[in-house]
Amino acid sequence: MTDAISLDADARPPVTTPPVTTPSVTTPAGKPVRYRLERDYTELVPVHVVWEVTLACNLKCQHCGSRAGRPRSDELTTAEALELIDHLAALGTRELTLIGGEAYLRRDWIELIRRSRQHGIRTGVQTGARNLTDKRLDEAVEAGLQGLGVSIDGLPDLHDRVRGVPGSYDQAIDALRRAKARGLAVSVNTQIGAETAAHLPELMDRIIEAGATHWQIQLTVAMGNAVDNPELLLQPYQLLDVMPLLARLYDEGQARGLLMVVGNNIGYFGPYEHIWRGFGDETDHWNGCSAGQTGIGIEADGTIKGCPSLATSLYTAGNVRDMTVADIWRHSEKMSFGRLRDVEELWGYCRTCYYADVCRAGCTWTSESLLGKRGNNPYCHHRALDLAKHGLRERVVKIKEAPPESFAVGEFALITEAIPGAEATPLPVRDPAAVHVAPRERSAAGGALPPSLKPCAACAHYIWPHETTCPHCQADVAEAEAGRQADTERRRALIAEATRVLGRLGVGA
């Protein structure tokens, strides 16, 4: 262990405890604190911060992008870490997630939780849960920890193999139960790889039984250890089977008290987009990579990025030992790329996509890690469906290894081929000018509201507000909306009549 982790209390410089504060902005009822408000975009508020507090880890995950294991040689001292939390609070951060490596292998992790909670910041920990003892849990709860997310990547055999430690599945499930018994909000994070889909239905049953109320789903990305083990990666065309499965499990889970929350590389704009993002509000949808817009990623040595998963070599915006996090946030070019990027940097299929201006090629981490250049993302449900209509599919093949560093990327070739047994036809030539819309207006702070789309009442695919005919199903947009409104009113009338009749009969009184 390094000195940054094992400092004796006597050796630490004195730290002044800040006054208790609470966030000045509240989110709408029923929405989590990380729900983005208009002012978060226009005023550039780093709503959610994910902080790798140490790279030390006691698992050996085959898909670990950061290649965690040993702590970094120069991880922040306690004093530096506590001061960083103070600065994040001043910027308006409402949620802080501590990760690793394994966060509780950092000796002062309880102090970080306590300081974050003193500022009124919602504080959670994401963990593999190996050796997450009762003592560690109790200390975290006493310090104010509010949520615990446990990583579980399948049923026992698959999970233990991918995580590299026999028995890690059992410890993860046990940690969920013990956290739930202590009153914590408990969630599960599952990475979807080539073998995962078949495990998801039974895994959902098990995590509900263990007490989970939220289930975050994301795709395994070609970074770090995952490049060394490319057989773990889902192929893009497999989204055609995975996305309907996720939609079914979403509905089933919701009926059983489990909310599926999709990660930033799940989507985009297929027929299920209206259920993924808005926590029940279909007016909310994917609106592009949030790196540097409403989110910050921090590495254990104080390196700041717009997203914790982005390649360090490409996206380091600064270090808190050299400048304040506020200055990095407001002025670093590597931080602001997500605010300024437009369709001109897109390429391949994404360049002429109907959703280019709002999606901007989806998750930057996924596309850049895979193809060595952001702006073209094959892990898109809308894209996979469009290709399939023409008898085509995409798959990826590794062509370049990743270096041994944390967050290192290799390179994969993207191959478009005929679906076996299908008749392939060329994709239509699309004119970018015909689908792209006007640039967004920016505030004085440099932020901008993302575009707002609406779902077609006939097919549920999102469309631009100016459309009169749905480009996906060719329905008359106004007529379809009028029909939906009429159906809604009929249902309301039937419910009201049933309630009146039952009331007269004394049912439910």
mmCIF file of C-alpha atoms in Angstrom, residues 259-453:
data_model
loop_
_atom_site.group_PDB
_atom_site.id
_atom_site.type_symbol
_atom_site.label_atom_id
_atom_site.label_comp_id
_atom_site.label_asym_id
_atom_site.label_seq_id
_atom_site.Cartn_x
_atom_site.Cartn_y
_atom_site.Cartn_z
ATOM 1 C CA LEU A 259 -36.174 -0.175 -11.622
ATOM 2 C CA MET A 260 -33.786 -0.926 -14.457
ATOM 3 C CA VAL A 261 -31.486 2.031 -15.108
ATOM 4 C CA VAL A 262 -29.566 1.811 -18.359
ATOM 5 C CA GLY A 263 -26.005 3.062 -18.633
ATOM 6 C CA ASN A 264 -24.792 5.585 -21.169
ATOM 7 C CA ASN A 265 -23.901 2.941 -23.744
ATOM 8 C CA ILE A 266 -27.350 1.350 -23.905
ATOM 9 C CA GLY A 267 -29.716 2.629 -26.602
ATOM 10 C CA TYR A 268 -30.208 4.648 -28.701
ATOM 11 C CA PHE A 269 -33.556 5.750 -30.162
ATOM 12 C CA GLY A 270 -34.910 2.328 -30.962
ATOM 13 C CA PRO A 271 -38.497 1.439 -30.064
ATOM 14 C CA TYR A 272 -37.742 1.263 -26.323
ATOM 15 C CA GLU A 273 -36.013 4.631 -25.857
ATOM 16 C CA HIS A 274 -39.122 6.102 -24.216
ATOM 17 C CA ILE A 275 -38.740 3.765 -21.211
ATOM 18 C CA TRP A 276 -35.022 4.059 -20.517
ATOM 19 C CA ARG A 277 -34.127 7.609 -19.504
ATOM 20 C CA GLY A 278 -36.935 9.569 -17.933
ATOM 21 C CA PHE A 279 -37.863 7.511 -14.863
ATOM 22 C CA GLY A 280 -41.417 7.290 -16.192
ATOM 23 C CA ASP A 281 -41.330 10.554 -18.163
ATOM 24 C CA GLU A 282 -41.278 9.847 -21.904
ATOM 25 C CA THR A 283 -40.418 13.460 -22.710
ATOM 26 C CA ASP A 284 -36.892 12.655 -21.524
ATOM 27 C CA HIS A 285 -34.565 10.743 -23.830
ATOM 28 C CA TRP A 286 -30.904 10.236 -24.664
ATOM 29 C CA ASN A 287 -29.344 13.604 -25.450
ATOM 30 C CA GLY A 288 -25.696 12.880 -25.983
ATOM 31 C CA CYS A 289 -22.562 12.164 -23.998
ATOM 32 C CA SER A 290 -22.666 14.038 -20.672
ATOM 33 C CA ALA A 291 -18.883 14.123 -20.224
ATOM 34 C CA GLY A 292 -17.870 17.612 -19.209
ATOM 35 C CA GLN A 293 -21.452 18.854 -19.405
ATOM 36 C CA THR A 294 -23.087 17.560 -16.234
ATOM 37 C CA GLY A 295 -20.548 15.001 -15.050
ATOM 38 C CA ILE A 296 -16.953 14.674 -13.859
ATOM 39 C CA GLY A 297 -14.673 11.672 -13.475
ATOM 40 C CA ILE A 298 -11.767 11.711 -11.015
ATOM 41 C CA GLU A 299 -8.794 9.364 -10.764
ATOM 42 C CA ALA A 300 -7.106 8.561 -7.476
ATOM 43 C CA ASP A 301 -4.106 10.791 -8.200
ATOM 44 C CA GLY A 302 -6.288 13.862 -8.787
ATOM 45 C CA THR A 303 -6.540 13.548 -12.570
ATOM 46 C CA ILE A 304 -9.806 15.078 -13.791
ATOM 47 C CA LYS A 305 -11.736 13.885 -16.844
ATOM 48 C CA GLY A 306 -15.188 14.605 -18.181
ATOM 49 C CA CYS A 307 -16.142 10.969 -17.560
ATOM 50 C CA PRO A 308 -14.388 8.417 -15.319
ATOM 51 C CA SER A 309 -14.255 5.833 -18.107
ATOM 52 C CA LEU A 310 -12.583 7.934 -20.817
ATOM 53 C CA ALA A 311 -9.028 7.086 -21.824
ATOM 54 C CA THR A 312 -6.630 8.987 -19.558
ATOM 55 C CA SER A 313 -4.111 9.510 -22.340
ATOM 56 C CA LEU A 314 -6.692 11.237 -24.523
ATOM 57 C CA TYR A 315 -9.021 13.045 -22.125
ATOM 58 C CA THR A 316 -7.047 14.256 -19.111
ATOM 59 C CA ALA A 317 -8.324 17.785 -18.501
ATOM 60 C CA GLY A 318 -5.978 18.623 -15.627
ATOM 61 C CA ASN A 319 -4.968 17.649 -12.125
ATOM 62 C CA VAL A 320 -6.197 19.194 -8.888
ATOM 63 C CA ARG A 321 -2.615 19.430 -7.669
ATOM 64 C CA ASP A 322 -1.903 21.895 -10.467
ATOM 65 C CA MET A 323 -5.139 23.896 -10.629
ATOM 66 C CA THR A 324 -8.513 23.949 -8.936
ATOM 67 C CA VAL A 325 -11.243 21.609 -10.088
ATOM 68 C CA ALA A 326 -13.352 24.717 -10.807
ATOM 69 C CA ASP A 327 -10.746 26.072 -13.243
ATOM 70 C CA ILE A 328 -10.378 22.669 -14.881
ATOM 71 C CA TRP A 329 -14.152 22.381 -15.171
ATOM 72 C CA ARG A 330 -14.630 25.824 -16.680
ATOM 73 C CA HIS A 331 -11.563 26.306 -18.831
ATOM 74 C CA SER A 332 -9.913 23.048 -19.881
ATOM 75 C CA GLU A 333 -10.239 22.221 -23.575
ATOM 76 C CA LYS A 334 -10.288 18.471 -22.813
ATOM 77 C CA MET A 335 -13.189 19.040 -20.433
ATOM 78 C CA SER A 336 -15.239 21.135 -22.821
ATOM 79 C CA PHE A 337 -15.136 18.846 -25.854
ATOM 80 C CA GLY A 338 -18.591 17.479 -25.037
ATOM 81 C CA ARG A 339 -20.071 20.965 -24.843
ATOM 82 C CA LEU A 340 -18.718 22.109 -28.191
ATOM 83 C CA ARG A 341 -18.823 19.009 -30.382
ATOM 84 C CA ASP A 342 -21.281 18.912 -33.245
ATOM 85 C CA VAL A 343 -22.185 16.669 -36.143
ATOM 86 C CA GLU A 344 -19.125 17.732 -38.117
ATOM 87 C CA GLU A 345 -16.955 15.339 -36.104
ATOM 88 C CA LEU A 346 -19.273 12.385 -36.706
ATOM 89 C CA TRP A 347 -18.412 9.786 -39.343
ATOM 90 C CA GLY A 348 -19.631 6.502 -40.757
ATOM 91 C CA TYR A 349 -23.263 5.619 -40.158
ATOM 92 C CA CYS A 350 -23.608 8.208 -37.378
ATOM 93 C CA ARG A 351 -22.766 11.106 -39.702
ATOM 94 C CA THR A 352 -26.017 10.867 -41.657
ATOM 95 C CA CYS A 353 -28.254 9.366 -38.973
ATOM 96 C CA TYR A 354 -31.644 10.959 -38.337
ATOM 97 C CA TYR A 355 -30.658 11.392 -34.669
ATOM 98 C CA ALA A 356 -27.149 12.768 -35.251
ATOM 99 C CA ASP A 357 -27.734 16.212 -33.733
ATOM 100 C CA VAL A 358 -29.156 14.916 -30.466
ATOM 101 C CA CYS A 359 -27.285 11.610 -30.079
ATOM 102 C CA ARG A 360 -23.848 12.667 -31.318
ATOM 103 C CA ALA A 361 -22.770 9.037 -31.673
ATOM 104 C CA GLY A 362 -23.837 7.954 -28.211
ATOM 105 C CA CYS A 363 -21.252 7.065 -25.571
ATOM 106 C CA THR A 364 -17.820 8.530 -26.319
ATOM 107 C CA TRP A 365 -16.109 5.903 -24.169
ATOM 108 C CA THR A 366 -17.601 3.084 -26.218
ATOM 109 C CA SER A 367 -16.877 4.438 -29.687
ATOM 110 C CA GLU A 368 -13.380 5.818 -29.064
ATOM 111 C CA SER A 369 -12.228 2.742 -27.147
ATOM 112 C CA LEU A 370 -13.453 0.486 -29.916
ATOM 113 C CA LEU A 371 -12.511 2.276 -33.133
ATOM 114 C CA GLY A 372 -9.763 4.660 -31.999
ATOM 115 C CA LYS A 373 -11.848 7.705 -32.864
ATOM 116 C CA ARG A 374 -15.058 9.043 -31.410
ATOM 117 C CA GLY A 375 -18.049 9.842 -33.575
ATOM 118 C CA ASN A 376 -19.215 6.458 -34.879
ATOM 119 C CA ASN A 377 -20.853 3.964 -32.521
ATOM 120 C CA PRO A 378 -22.051 0.552 -33.731
ATOM 121 C CA TYR A 379 -23.600 -0.303 -30.357
ATOM 122 C CA CYS A 380 -26.870 1.403 -31.256
ATOM 123 C CA HIS A 381 -30.254 -0.302 -31.386
ATOM 124 C CA HIS A 382 -31.672 2.092 -33.995
ATOM 125 C CA ARG A 383 -28.648 1.418 -36.195
ATOM 126 C CA ALA A 384 -28.790 -2.377 -35.768
ATOM 127 C CA LEU A 385 -32.483 -2.346 -36.709
ATOM 128 C CA ASP A 386 -31.872 -0.164 -39.755
ATOM 129 C CA LEU A 387 -29.070 -2.416 -40.980
ATOM 130 C CA ALA A 388 -31.189 -5.519 -40.400
ATOM 131 C CA LYS A 389 -33.941 -4.107 -42.655
ATOM 132 C CA HIS A 390 -31.355 -4.262 -45.433
ATOM 133 C CA GLY A 391 -30.105 -7.739 -44.521
ATOM 134 C CA LEU A 392 -26.913 -6.366 -42.948
ATOM 135 C CA ARG A 393 -25.206 -6.568 -39.586
ATOM 136 C CA GLU A 394 -22.002 -5.321 -37.929
ATOM 137 C CA ARG A 395 -19.404 -7.129 -35.883
ATOM 138 C CA VAL A 396 -16.035 -6.138 -34.409
ATOM 139 C CA VAL A 397 -12.654 -7.881 -34.573
ATOM 140 C CA LYS A 398 -9.581 -6.884 -32.585
ATOM 141 C CA ILE A 399 -6.673 -5.655 -34.691
ATOM 142 C CA LYS A 400 -4.485 -3.918 -32.102
ATOM 143 C CA GLU A 401 -3.610 -4.746 -28.486
ATOM 144 C CA ALA A 402 -3.956 -2.229 -25.659
ATOM 145 C CA PRO A 403 -0.909 -1.022 -23.691
ATOM 146 C CA PRO A 404 -0.605 -2.145 -20.055
ATOM 147 C CA GLU A 405 -1.653 1.204 -18.531
ATOM 148 C CA SER A 406 -4.961 1.967 -16.852
ATOM 149 C CA PHE A 407 -7.772 2.990 -19.234
ATOM 150 C CA ALA A 408 -5.672 1.930 -22.217
ATOM 151 C CA VAL A 409 -7.338 1.271 -25.553
ATOM 152 C CA GLY A 410 -6.479 -0.983 -28.464
ATOM 153 C CA GLU A 411 -8.316 -0.948 -31.754
ATOM 154 C CA PHE A 412 -11.008 -3.022 -33.433
ATOM 155 C CA ALA A 413 -12.069 -3.329 -37.058
ATOM 156 C CA LEU A 414 -15.749 -2.762 -37.785
ATOM 157 C CA ILE A 415 -17.043 -5.240 -40.340
ATOM 158 C CA THR A 416 -20.356 -4.868 -42.155
ATOM 159 C CA GLU A 417 -21.625 -8.125 -43.607
ATOM 160 C CA ALA A 418 -24.766 -9.873 -44.803
ATOM 161 C CA ILE A 419 -26.926 -11.520 -42.153
ATOM 162 C CA PRO A 420 -26.615 -15.277 -42.709
ATOM 163 C CA GLY A 421 -29.545 -16.434 -44.798
ATOM 164 C CA ALA A 422 -30.753 -12.900 -45.598
ATOM 165 C CA GLU A 423 -30.681 -10.983 -48.861
ATOM 166 C CA ALA A 424 -28.452 -7.944 -48.403
ATOM 167 C CA THR A 425 -29.295 -4.629 -50.047
ATOM 168 C CA PRO A 426 -27.265 -1.403 -49.864
ATOM 169 C CA LEU A 427 -28.214 1.242 -47.332
ATOM 170 C CA PRO A 428 -29.778 4.294 -48.957
ATOM 171 C CA VAL A 429 -27.496 7.270 -49.543
ATOM 172 C CA ARG A 430 -28.446 9.941 -47.037
ATOM 173 C CA ASP A 431 -27.702 13.642 -47.380
ATOM 174 C CA PRO A 432 -26.423 15.029 -44.042
ATOM 175 C CA ALA A 433 -27.990 18.403 -44.802
ATOM 176 C CA ALA A 434 -31.408 16.774 -45.006
ATOM 177 C CA VAL A 435 -31.344 15.440 -41.438
ATOM 178 C CA HIS A 436 -29.250 17.898 -39.441
ATOM 179 C CA VAL A 437 -30.830 20.801 -37.563
ATOM 180 C CA ALA A 438 -29.646 24.243 -36.477
ATOM 181 C CA PRO A 439 -26.813 24.611 -33.914
ATOM 182 C CA ARG A 440 -27.813 25.006 -30.282
ATOM 183 C CA GLU A 441 -27.830 28.402 -28.606
ATOM 184 C CA ARG A 442 -25.319 28.730 -25.772
ATOM 185 C CA SER A 443 -25.598 30.527 -22.472
ATOM 186 C CA ALA A 444 -23.037 32.955 -21.089
ATOM 187 C CA ALA A 445 -21.542 30.046 -19.133
ATOM 188 C CA GLY A 446 -21.049 28.101 -22.357
ATOM 189 C CA GLY A 447 -23.771 25.525 -21.769
ATOM 190 C CA ALA A 448 -26.729 24.695 -23.974
ATOM 191 C CA LEU A 449 -29.999 22.875 -23.629
ATOM 192 C CA PRO A 450 -30.005 19.580 -25.509
ATOM 193 C CA PRO A 451 -32.535 19.139 -28.308
ATOM 194 C CA SER A 452 -35.969 17.917 -27.281
ATOM 195 C CA LEU A 453 -37.686 15.227 -29.329
#
